[in-house]
Coordinates of C-alpha atoms in Angstrom, one line a residue:
M26 CA 29.3 -3.5 9.0
V27 CA 32.6 -2.3 10.5
F28 CA 34.5 -3.7 7.5
S29 CA 32.4 -1.8 4.9
R30 CA 32.5 1.5 6.8
C31 CA 36.3 1.4 7.1
F32 CA 36.5 0.2 3.5
C33 CA 34.5 3.1 2.2
V34 CA 36.6 5.7 4.0
C35 CA 39.6 4.2 2.3
V36 CA 37.9 4.3 -1.1
V37 CA 37.2 8.0 -0.6
F38 CA 40.9 8.5 0.1
F39 CA 41.8 6.8 -3.1
I40 CA 39.3 8.6 -5.3
F41 CA 39.9 12.1 -4.1
G42 CA 43.7 11.8 -3.9
F43 CA 44.4 12.1 -0.2
A44 CA 47.9 10.9 0.8
P45 CA 47.5 7.3 1.9
G46 CA 50.5 7.1 4.2
A47 CA 49.8 4.5 6.9
G48 CA 46.2 4.4 5.6
A49 CA 47.5 2.5 2.5
Q50 CA 48.4 -0.4 4.6
Q51 CA 45.1 -0.2 6.4
S52 CA 43.1 -0.1 3.1
A53 CA 44.9 -3.2 1.9
E54 CA 43.7 -5.0 5.0
V55 CA 40.1 -3.9 4.8
D56 CA 39.9 -4.0 1.0
P57 CA 41.3 -7.4 0.2
I58 CA 39.7 -7.6 -3.3
G59 CA 41.2 -4.2 -4.3
I60 CA 38.0 -2.2 -5.0
G61 CA 39.6 1.0 -3.9
S62 CA 42.6 0.5 -6.2
R63 CA 40.2 -0.3 -9.1
I64 CA 38.3 2.9 -8.7
S65 CA 41.4 5.1 -8.1
A66 CA 43.0 3.8 -11.2
Q67 CA 40.4 5.4 -13.4
T68 CA 40.9 8.8 -14.9
G69 CA 38.3 11.5 -14.2
I70 CA 34.9 11.2 -12.5
E71 CA 33.3 9.5 -15.5
G72 CA 35.8 6.7 -15.4
K73 CA 35.4 6.3 -11.7
L74 CA 31.7 6.2 -12.0
A75 CA 31.9 3.5 -14.7
E76 CA 34.1 1.4 -12.5
L77 CA 31.9 2.0 -9.5
E78 CA 28.8 0.9 -11.4
E79 CA 30.6 -2.3 -12.5
I80 CA 31.5 -3.1 -8.9
L81 CA 28.0 -2.4 -7.7
H82 CA 26.7 -4.9 -10.4
E83 CA 29.2 -7.5 -9.1
I84 CA 28.0 -7.1 -5.6
Q85 CA 24.4 -7.5 -6.7
Q86 CA 25.3 -10.7 -8.5
S87 CA 27.2 -12.1 -5.6
P88 CA 25.5 -15.2 -3.9
K89 CA 25.7 -13.3 -0.5
P90 CA 25.7 -9.6 -1.4
D91 CA 27.2 -7.3 1.3
L92 CA 24.2 -4.9 1.8
Q93 CA 26.2 -2.4 3.8
L94 CA 29.0 -2.3 1.2
Y95 CA 26.4 -1.8 -1.6
F96 CA 24.7 1.0 0.3
D97 CA 28.0 2.8 1.1
L98 CA 29.2 2.6 -2.5
S99 CA 25.8 3.8 -3.8
T100 CA 26.1 6.8 -1.5
L101 CA 29.5 7.5 -3.0
R102 CA 28.1 7.1 -6.5
L103 CA 25.4 9.7 -5.6
E104 CA 28.1 12.3 -4.7
L105 CA 30.0 11.6 -7.9
L106 CA 26.9 12.0 -10.0
L107 CA 26.3 15.4 -8.3
Q108 CA 29.8 16.5 -9.0
E109 CA 29.4 15.5 -12.7
G110 CA 26.1 17.4 -12.9
R111 CA 24.0 14.4 -13.7
Q112 CA 21.1 15.6 -11.6
L113 CA 18.4 13.2 -12.7
E114 CA 20.5 10.1 -12.2
A115 CA 21.5 11.5 -8.8
A116 CA 17.9 11.9 -7.9
E117 CA 17.1 8.3 -8.9
T118 CA 20.1 7.1 -6.8
A119 CA 19.0 9.1 -3.8
Q120 CA 15.5 7.6 -4.0
Q121 CA 16.9 4.1 -4.3
L122 CA 19.1 4.7 -1.2
A123 CA 16.0 5.8 0.7
Q124 CA 14.2 2.6 -0.3
I125 CA 17.1 0.4 0.8
A126 CA 17.3 2.4 4.1
V127 CA 13.6 1.7 4.8
S128 CA 13.5 -2.0 3.8
Q129 CA 16.8 -2.8 5.6
R130 CA 16.3 -0.6 8.6
T131 CA 17.4 -3.2 11.1
V132 CA 20.6 -4.1 9.1
L133 CA 21.7 -0.6 8.0
N134 CA 20.4 1.7 10.7
A135 CA 20.3 4.5 8.1
D136 CA 17.9 7.4 8.1
P137 CA 15.9 7.5 4.8
I138 CA 14.7 11.1 5.2
P139 CA 17.9 12.9 4.0
Y140 CA 17.9 10.8 0.8
L141 CA 14.2 11.5 0.2
R142 CA 14.7 15.2 0.8
R143 CA 17.7 15.3 -1.7
A144 CA 15.7 13.2 -4.3
A145 CA 12.7 15.6 -4.1
T146 CA 14.9 18.7 -4.4
L147 CA 16.7 17.3 -7.5
F148 CA 13.5 16.0 -9.2
E149 CA 11.9 19.4 -8.7
A150 CA 15.0 21.2 -10.1
E151 CA 14.7 18.9 -13.2
G152 CA 11.0 19.6 -13.6
N153 CA 9.9 16.1 -12.7
Y154 CA 7.3 17.2 -10.3
R155 CA 5.5 13.8 -10.2
K156 CA 8.6 12.1 -8.8
A157 CA 9.3 15.0 -6.5
I158 CA 5.9 14.6 -5.1
T159 CA 6.5 10.8 -4.7
S160 CA 9.6 11.5 -2.6
L161 CA 7.9 14.2 -0.6
E162 CA 5.0 11.9 0.2
A163 CA 7.3 9.1 1.2
E164 CA 9.1 11.6 3.5
L165 CA 5.8 12.7 5.0
R166 CA 5.0 9.1 5.9
Q167 CA 8.4 8.6 7.5
R168 CA 8.0 11.8 9.5
L169 CA 4.4 11.0 10.6
D170 CA 5.6 7.5 11.7
G171 CA 8.7 8.9 13.5
G172 CA 7.3 12.0 14.9
Q173 CA 8.3 15.5 13.9
S174 CA 7.6 19.1 15.0
D175 CA 4.7 21.0 13.5
A176 CA 7.1 23.4 11.9
Q177 CA 8.9 20.5 10.0
L178 CA 5.6 19.1 8.8
A179 CA 4.3 22.5 7.8
R180 CA 7.5 23.0 5.6
L181 CA 6.9 19.6 4.0
H182 CA 3.3 20.4 3.3
L183 CA 4.3 23.6 1.6
D184 CA 6.8 21.7 -0.5
L185 CA 4.1 19.4 -1.5
A186 CA 1.7 22.3 -2.3
R187 CA 4.3 23.9 -4.5
N188 CA 5.0 20.8 -6.5
H189 CA 1.3 20.0 -7.0
E190 CA 0.9 23.6 -8.2
L191 CA 3.7 23.3 -10.6
Q192 CA 2.2 20.0 -11.8
G193 CA -1.1 21.8 -12.4
N194 CA -3.1 20.2 -9.7
G195 CA -4.5 23.2 -7.8
Q196 CA -6.9 21.1 -5.7
R197 CA -4.1 19.1 -4.1
A198 CA -2.0 22.2 -3.7
E199 CA -4.7 23.9 -1.8
H200 CA -5.2 20.8 0.4
Y201 CA -1.5 20.8 1.5
R202 CA -1.6 24.6 2.0
K203 CA -4.4 24.1 4.4
L204 CA -2.4 21.4 6.2
A205 CA 0.6 23.7 6.5
K206 CA -1.5 26.1 8.5
G207 CA -1.8 23.7 11.4
P208 CA -1.6 20.0 12.1
L209 CA -5.4 19.5 11.8
A210 CA -6.1 22.1 9.1
G211 CA -7.6 20.5 6.0
A212 CA -8.0 17.2 7.7
Q213 CA -11.2 18.0 9.4
S214 CA -13.2 18.5 6.2
Q215 CA -12.2 15.0 5.0
T216 CA -13.1 13.1 8.2
R217 CA -16.3 12.4 9.9
A218 CA -17.1 14.0 13.2
G219 CA -16.5 11.8 16.2
D220 CA -18.3 11.4 19.4
S221 CA -17.5 13.1 22.7
Q222 CA -14.7 10.8 23.4
G223 CA -12.7 12.1 20.5
F224 CA -12.7 8.8 18.5
H225 CA -14.8 6.3 16.6
E226 CA -14.7 2.6 17.3
V227 CA -14.9 0.2 14.4
D228 CA -15.8 -3.4 15.0
V229 CA -14.1 -5.8 12.6
F230 CA -15.1 -9.5 12.5
Y231 CA -12.1 -11.7 12.1
A232 CA -11.0 -15.3 11.3
T233 CA -7.5 -16.4 12.0
D234 CA -5.3 -19.5 12.1
R235 CA -2.7 -17.7 14.3
M236 CA -2.1 -19.2 17.7
R237 CA -2.8 -17.1 20.8
T238 CA 0.2 -15.9 22.7
G239 CA -1.4 -16.0 26.2
E240 CA -0.9 -12.3 26.5
A241 CA -3.9 -10.2 27.6
E242 CA -2.8 -7.0 25.8
P243 CA -5.0 -6.8 22.7
A244 CA -2.0 -5.8 20.5
D245 CA -0.2 -9.0 21.4
F246 CA -3.2 -11.4 21.8
Y247 CA -2.3 -13.3 18.6
G248 CA 1.3 -14.2 17.6
Y249 CA 2.8 -15.7 14.4
A250 CA 2.8 -19.4 15.4
R251 CA 0.4 -21.6 13.5
G252 CA -2.9 -22.5 15.2
E253 CA -6.4 -23.7 14.4
L254 CA -9.0 -21.6 12.7
E255 CA -10.9 -19.4 15.2
Y256 CA -13.2 -16.5 15.1
G257 CA -14.0 -13.2 16.9
V258 CA -14.5 -9.5 16.8
V259 CA -11.7 -6.9 17.1
S260 CA -12.5 -3.3 18.1
V261 CA -10.2 -0.7 16.6
T262 CA -10.3 3.0 17.5
I263 CA -10.0 5.7 14.8
P264 CA -9.3 9.3 16.1
D265 CA -11.5 12.2 15.1
T266 CA -8.4 13.8 13.7
H267 CA -7.7 10.9 11.4
I268 CA -6.3 11.7 8.0
P269 CA -7.7 9.2 5.3
G270 CA -5.1 6.6 4.3
A271 CA -3.0 7.1 7.5
I272 CA -2.4 4.8 10.4
E273 CA -1.7 7.2 13.2
T274 CA 0.8 5.8 15.7
P275 CA 2.4 7.2 18.9
S276 CA 5.8 9.0 18.6
I277 CA 8.4 9.8 21.3
W278 CA 9.1 13.0 19.3
R279 CA 5.6 14.2 20.4
L280 CA 6.2 12.8 23.9
E281 CA 3.8 10.0 23.2
F282 CA 4.9 6.8 24.9
G283 CA 1.8 4.7 24.3
P284 CA -1.3 4.7 22.1
E285 CA -4.3 6.8 23.0
P286 CA -7.7 6.2 21.2
A287 CA -8.2 10.0 20.7
K288 CA -4.9 10.3 18.9
H289 CA -4.0 7.0 17.4
V290 CA -5.4 4.1 15.4
M291 CA -5.2 1.2 18.0
V292 CA -6.6 -2.2 18.7
R293 CA -8.7 -1.7 21.9
K294 CA -10.4 -5.0 22.4
I295 CA -10.4 -8.6 21.1
S296 CA -13.4 -10.8 21.7
P297 CA -13.0 -14.4 20.5
E298 CA -16.3 -16.2 19.7
E299 CA -17.4 -19.8 19.1
P300 CA -18.4 -20.4 15.5
D301 CA -22.2 -20.5 16.1
A302 CA -22.1 -17.4 18.3
Y303 CA -19.8 -15.6 15.8
F304 CA -22.1 -16.2 12.8
A305 CA -25.2 -15.4 14.8
R306 CA -23.6 -12.1 15.9
M307 CA -22.7 -11.4 12.2
Q308 CA -26.2 -12.0 11.0
T309 CA -27.6 -9.6 13.7
E310 CA -25.1 -7.0 12.6
M311 CA -25.9 -7.6 8.9
A312 CA -29.6 -7.1 9.5
Q313 CA -28.9 -3.6 11.0
R314 CA -26.8 -2.5 8.0
S315 CA -28.1 -0.4 5.1
R316 CA -26.2 -2.7 2.7
K317 CA -26.5 -6.5 3.3
E318 CA -22.9 -7.1 2.3
A319 CA -19.4 -7.7 3.6
F320 CA -15.9 -7.2 2.5
V321 CA -13.1 -9.5 3.5
F322 CA -9.5 -8.1 3.8
I323 CA -6.6 -10.5 3.6
H324 CA -3.3 -8.9 4.6
G325 CA 0.1 -9.5 3.1
F326 CA 3.7 -10.4 4.1
N327 CA 5.4 -8.8 7.2
T328 CA 2.1 -8.0 8.9
S329 CA 1.1 -8.8 12.5
F330 CA -2.5 -9.4 13.6
D331 CA -2.5 -6.0 15.3
A332 CA -1.4 -4.2 12.1
A333 CA -3.8 -6.1 9.9
A334 CA -6.8 -5.3 12.2
K335 CA -5.8 -1.6 12.0
R336 CA -5.6 -1.7 8.2
A337 CA -9.0 -3.4 7.9
A338 CA -10.6 -0.9 10.2
Q339 CA -8.9 2.0 8.3
L340 CA -10.3 0.8 5.0
A341 CA -13.8 0.4 6.3
Y342 CA -13.7 3.8 8.0
D343 CA -12.2 5.8 5.1
M344 CA -14.7 4.3 2.7
D345 CA -17.5 4.9 5.2
Y346 CA -18.4 1.3 4.3
R347 CA -22.0 0.4 5.0
G348 CA -21.6 -3.4 5.1
V349 CA -19.7 -5.5 7.6
P350 CA -15.8 -5.4 7.5
I351 CA -14.1 -8.8 8.0
L352 CA -10.4 -9.6 8.4
Y353 CA -8.8 -12.9 7.6
S354 CA -5.3 -13.0 9.3
W355 CA -2.8 -15.7 8.5
P356 CA 0.3 -16.3 10.7
S357 CA 2.7 -13.8 9.1
A358 CA 5.7 -13.3 11.3
G359 CA 5.4 -9.5 10.9
K360 CA 9.2 -9.2 10.2
T361 CA 10.9 -8.4 6.9
F362 CA 13.7 -10.9 7.4
M363 CA 11.2 -13.8 7.9
Y364 CA 10.0 -13.7 4.3
V365 CA 10.7 -17.4 3.7
A366 CA 8.8 -18.4 6.9
D367 CA 5.8 -16.4 5.6
T368 CA 5.9 -18.2 2.2
A369 CA 5.9 -21.5 4.0
V370 CA 2.8 -20.9 6.1
V371 CA 0.6 -18.8 3.7
R372 CA -0.3 -21.8 1.5
L373 CA -1.6 -23.8 4.5
S374 CA -3.7 -20.8 5.4
G375 CA -5.2 -20.9 1.9
R376 CA -6.9 -24.2 2.9
R377 CA -8.4 -22.6 6.1
L378 CA -9.5 -19.6 4.1
Y379 CA -11.3 -21.9 1.7
S380 CA -13.4 -23.3 4.6
F381 CA -14.0 -19.8 6.0
L382 CA -15.2 -18.3 2.8
Q383 CA -17.5 -21.2 2.3
D384 CA -19.0 -20.7 5.7
L385 CA -19.2 -17.0 5.2
K386 CA -21.4 -17.4 2.1
E387 CA -23.7 -19.8 3.9
R388 CA -23.9 -18.3 7.4
S389 CA -23.2 -14.6 7.3
G390 CA -26.6 -13.2 6.1
A391 CA -24.8 -11.2 3.4
D392 CA -26.3 -10.8 0.0
V393 CA -22.9 -9.9 -1.5
V394 CA -19.3 -10.6 -0.2
H395 CA -16.4 -8.6 -1.7
I396 CA -12.7 -9.6 -1.1
V397 CA -9.6 -7.5 -1.0
A398 CA -6.2 -9.3 -0.8
H399 CA -2.8 -7.7 -0.5
S400 CA 0.7 -8.8 -1.4
M401 CA 1.5 -12.4 -0.3
G402 CA -2.1 -12.8 1.0
N403 CA -3.0 -13.3 -2.6
R404 CA -1.3 -16.7 -2.4
A405 CA -3.8 -17.8 0.2
L406 CA -6.7 -16.3 -1.7
T407 CA -5.9 -17.8 -5.1
D408 CA -5.5 -21.2 -3.5
A409 CA -8.8 -20.9 -1.6
L410 CA -10.7 -19.6 -4.7
E411 CA -9.4 -22.3 -6.9
L412 CA -10.7 -24.9 -4.5
L413 CA -14.0 -23.1 -4.3
A414 CA -14.2 -22.8 -8.1
T415 CA -13.6 -26.5 -8.6
R416 CA -16.5 -27.3 -6.2
H417 CA -18.7 -24.6 -7.7
T418 CA -18.3 -26.1 -11.2
A419 CA -18.7 -29.7 -9.9
E420 CA -22.1 -28.7 -8.3
G421 CA -23.2 -27.2 -11.6
K422 CA -23.6 -23.7 -10.2
T423 CA -23.4 -20.7 -12.5
E424 CA -24.2 -17.6 -10.3
P425 CA -21.1 -15.8 -8.9
L426 CA -20.4 -16.5 -5.3
F427 CA -18.7 -13.1 -4.7
G428 CA -19.1 -9.5 -5.8
Q429 CA -15.8 -7.7 -6.4
I430 CA -12.5 -9.5 -5.9
F431 CA -9.4 -7.2 -5.7
F432 CA -5.9 -8.5 -6.1
A433 CA -3.8 -5.7 -4.8
A434 CA 0.0 -5.9 -5.5
P435 CA -0.1 -9.7 -5.6
D436 CA 3.2 -11.4 -4.7
V437 CA 2.3 -14.4 -6.8
D438 CA 4.1 -15.8 -9.9
A439 CA 2.6 -14.0 -12.9
G440 CA 2.2 -17.2 -15.0
L441 CA 0.6 -19.2 -12.2
F442 CA -1.7 -16.2 -11.3
E443 CA -3.0 -16.0 -14.9
E444 CA -3.7 -19.8 -15.1
M445 CA -5.5 -19.8 -11.7
L446 CA -7.7 -16.8 -12.5
G447 CA -9.0 -18.6 -15.6
T448 CA -10.5 -21.2 -13.2
I449 CA -11.6 -18.7 -10.6
R450 CA -13.4 -16.2 -13.0
P451 CA -16.9 -17.7 -12.6
L452 CA -16.8 -17.0 -8.9
A453 CA -16.9 -13.1 -9.1
Q454 CA -18.9 -10.4 -10.7
R455 CA -15.6 -8.7 -11.5
M456 CA -12.0 -9.3 -10.7
T457 CA -9.5 -6.4 -10.6
L458 CA -5.7 -6.6 -10.5
Y459 CA -3.9 -3.6 -9.1
T460 CA -0.3 -3.3 -10.3
S461 CA 2.5 -0.8 -10.1
Q462 CA 5.9 -0.2 -11.8
Q463 CA 7.1 1.6 -8.6
D464 CA 6.5 -1.4 -6.3
W465 CA 10.0 -2.1 -5.0
A466 CA 8.8 -4.9 -2.7
L467 CA 7.7 -6.9 -5.8
V468 CA 11.0 -6.1 -7.5
A469 CA 12.8 -7.6 -4.6
S470 CA 10.5 -10.6 -4.6
K471 CA 11.1 -11.1 -8.3
K472 CA 14.8 -11.4 -7.6
L473 CA 14.2 -13.9 -4.8
H474 CA 12.2 -16.1 -7.1
G475 CA 14.8 -16.5 -9.8
D476 CA 13.8 -13.3 -11.8
A477 CA 10.3 -14.7 -12.3
P478 CA 7.8 -11.8 -12.8
R479 CA 5.2 -11.2 -10.0
A480 CA 1.6 -10.6 -10.9
G481 CA 1.5 -7.2 -9.2
Q482 CA 4.2 -5.7 -11.4
A483 CA 3.4 -3.2 -14.1
G484 CA 5.7 -1.8 -16.9
D485 CA 6.9 -4.3 -19.5
L486 CA 6.0 -7.1 -17.1
I487 CA 2.3 -6.1 -16.8
L488 CA -0.1 -9.0 -16.8
T489 CA -3.3 -8.7 -18.9
S490 CA -6.2 -11.0 -19.5
D491 CA -9.8 -11.0 -20.7
V492 CA -10.9 -12.6 -17.4
F493 CA -9.8 -9.7 -15.1
D494 CA -9.2 -6.0 -15.3
T495 CA -5.6 -4.8 -15.0
I496 CA -5.1 -1.4 -13.5
D497 CA -1.6 0.2 -13.5
M498 CA -1.5 2.4 -10.4
S499 CA 2.2 3.5 -10.8
A500 CA 1.1 7.1 -10.7
L501 CA 0.5 6.7 -7.0
G502 CA 4.3 6.1 -6.5
E503 CA 6.1 3.4 -4.5
D504 CA 5.3 3.0 -0.9
M505 CA 8.8 2.4 0.4
L506 CA 8.6 -1.4 0.3
A507 CA 5.4 -1.4 2.3
H508 CA 3.6 -1.3 -1.2
T509 CA 0.2 -0.5 0.3
Y510 CA -0.8 2.2 -2.2
F511 CA -4.2 0.6 -2.6
A512 CA -5.1 1.7 1.0
N513 CA -2.8 4.7 1.6
D514 CA -4.1 6.9 -1.3
S515 CA -7.6 8.3 -1.7
S516 CA -7.3 7.7 -5.5
A517 CA -7.3 4.0 -5.0
L518 CA -9.9 4.1 -2.3
A519 CA -12.2 6.1 -4.7
D520 CA -11.7 3.4 -7.3
I521 CA -12.4 0.6 -5.0
M522 CA -15.6 2.4 -3.8
S523 CA -16.7 2.9 -7.4
L524 CA -16.4 -0.8 -8.0
I525 CA -18.2 -1.9 -4.8
W526 CA -20.9 0.7 -5.4
L527 CA -21.9 0.0 -9.0
N528 CA -19.6 -2.8 -10.5
A529 CA -18.3 -0.1 -12.9
G530 CA -15.9 -1.1 -15.6
P531 CA -12.6 0.7 -16.1
E532 CA -13.9 2.7 -19.0
Q533 CA -16.6 4.2 -16.6
R534 CA -14.3 5.1 -13.8
C535 CA -12.5 8.4 -13.3
G536 CA -8.8 8.8 -14.3
M537 CA -8.6 5.5 -16.2
H538 CA -6.9 5.5 -19.7
R539 CA -6.8 2.5 -21.9
V540 CA -3.2 1.3 -22.7
A541 CA -2.6 -0.4 -26.0
A542 CA -1.1 -3.9 -25.6
A543 CA 0.6 -6.3 -28.0
S544 CA -1.9 -9.0 -26.9
A545 CA -5.7 -9.0 -27.6
S546 CA -6.4 -8.0 -23.9
T547 CA -5.8 -4.5 -22.6
S548 CA -4.8 -2.8 -19.4
W549 CA -5.7 0.5 -17.9
K550 CA -3.5 3.2 -16.4
Y551 CA -4.6 5.6 -13.7
S552 CA -3.6 9.2 -14.1
K553 CA -3.3 11.0 -10.8
G554 CA -4.5 14.6 -10.5
T555 CA -7.3 14.2 -13.0
C556 CA -10.0 13.3 -10.5
P557 CA -11.3 15.1 -7.4
E558 CA -10.9 12.0 -5.3
T559 CA -12.1 13.5 -2.0
D560 CA -15.2 14.8 -3.7
M561 CA -15.8 11.4 -5.4
I562 CA -15.6 9.6 -2.0
S563 CA -18.0 12.1 -0.5
A564 CA -20.3 11.6 -3.5
I565 CA -20.3 7.8 -3.2
K566 CA -21.0 8.1 0.6
L567 CA -24.0 10.3 -0.3
L568 CA -25.2 7.9 -2.9
W569 CA -24.9 5.0 -0.4
Q570 CA -27.0 7.0 2.0
Q571 CA -29.5 8.3 -0.5
R572 CA -29.6 5.5 -3.0
D573 CA -33.4 5.9 -3.6
L574 CA -33.2 9.5 -4.7
P575 CA -33.3 10.4 -8.4
A576 CA -30.0 11.2 -10.0
E577 CA -31.0 14.9 -10.5
Q578 CA -31.6 15.4 -6.8
I579 CA -28.4 13.7 -5.9
M580 CA -26.6 16.1 -8.3
Q581 CA -28.2 19.1 -6.7
Q582 CA -27.0 18.0 -3.3
L583 CA -23.5 17.6 -4.6
K584 CA -23.6 21.1 -6.1
S585 CA -24.4 22.6 -2.7
R586 CA -21.3 20.8 -1.3
V587 CA -18.7 21.6 -4.0
S588 CA -18.1 25.3 -4.8
D589 CA -15.1 25.0 -7.1
P590 CA -16.5 25.0 -10.7
V591 CA -13.7 22.9 -12.2
R592 CA -14.0 20.2 -9.5
L593 CA -17.8 20.3 -9.8
A594 CA -17.6 19.9 -13.6
T595 CA -15.3 16.9 -13.3
L596 CA -17.5 15.4 -10.6
E597 CA -20.7 15.9 -12.7
T598 CA -19.1 14.3 -15.8
W599 CA -17.9 11.2 -13.8
L600 CA -21.2 10.8 -12.0
A601 CA -23.4 11.2 -15.1
K602 CA -21.4 8.6 -17.0
L603 CA -21.7 6.1 -14.1
L604 CA -25.4 6.6 -13.7
N605 CA -26.1 6.6 -17.4
E606 CA -24.1 3.4 -17.9
Q607 CA -26.0 1.8 -15.1
G608 CA -29.3 2.8 -16.5
D609 CA -30.3 4.9 -13.5

């Protein structure tokens, strides 16, 4: 790191013509391959940019790329692009620098927020409001995680409101204007009222082949070492002030030195159970639910048990899920740099997941089981389902074992994924593949796997098939290498709820547009800003509660809750199409 920092100072001297003096000798020592000389030899900024881009390409192709050097030279490229007036390219570069800063935080120790702020400003100036919003939303996540003053957050909410207004999305603009008036403004209307303690407690059944650490603290109860399959229930608190999609955490900037259930999403208690007691408890819980169903969440790479439990609880809470939420947690190390270790263990967990899903169908008491897998967790899921499908076929069964199966941003070889899903198809009512062109985690994985496309990538690499629905969610933006857009955005939550509720095809769901494909199969692209997601989620919650009411009465209730005529018209059109298609 010291080498590259010193080197880049010398490069700046070369480019901008400072007298080298003694520094010339120093630069020769810290720049043994002569990069500074190569750049300074070029005439004009255009020439220097061309040479710089060639050098950056060489670093990328190196067997052991110097990440710090690449980051510093990319920062230099950003400044040169700005001098040359190439605003859009500068904005893209700033966004890329932010992504690197987040994904390599432990290596670079660089703050992504200034780069996100610059990218948003440049995109807005160029009229690309969608990308400006993407950068601002990423900045908001960083600030919420790191802790910022109410004034800083208010300014950011106003920036988001302005860009949504410019994009023509008045509903979202109003949402952020309300948030700008206070830290809780606008959030209250989207969350359910809590009890007198200031939080809700969500019980998530779990199965895991992680080994216990021996620690009593719930957040550290399970580690990343491999263990035997065991069961239990994890209790997660969701504060009354929760914002859908967020995982509220403590921040020293707000003088919060530990989690509090009334302020943060936190694992409060872990209760391991013996298998017989576990399934008996699940059956009792299932009998009390309005929907005799369950959903299983399988987390991805770089995820601890604690983080996975919070995500499963957040999904269940934000969807107001009326069935039983279940987490399957495999021994991910929960660290970015241990990617290879995660790839080694996830396939073994697939065998354990196969046994668990089999028991779940036989012993849970659920009429329907849905499955949501994220990122590398899809490797465990596809292995488990392939084994189940083979047994299913051998036993001559034809009825699907599962309801909806969601493959969210799967970090699986695209060719292998397509082959496996042909075998798996008879197991599900419907299978949905969520992809994104903005998913930088999958771009990085593609490079690590010899440039082999990943199943979760969209764009020219998008995977389509007649046996599953492919949805391009690029409109939701990248998630700064966490790539959890399926859980962080109400648009994706509304789509998942539509599927769980009525098994609705893409053509029936709001915001979906068919994309012409060269092959016989097609994909669907989600257009953000065309659907009142918050209203849709409220409508589905109402329908879950009042499922026996005639459609006309349900519509009347919705009219009393939504005053905006444009939002109401969109909601009515969407709901009428769903109900008519289902024959209700």
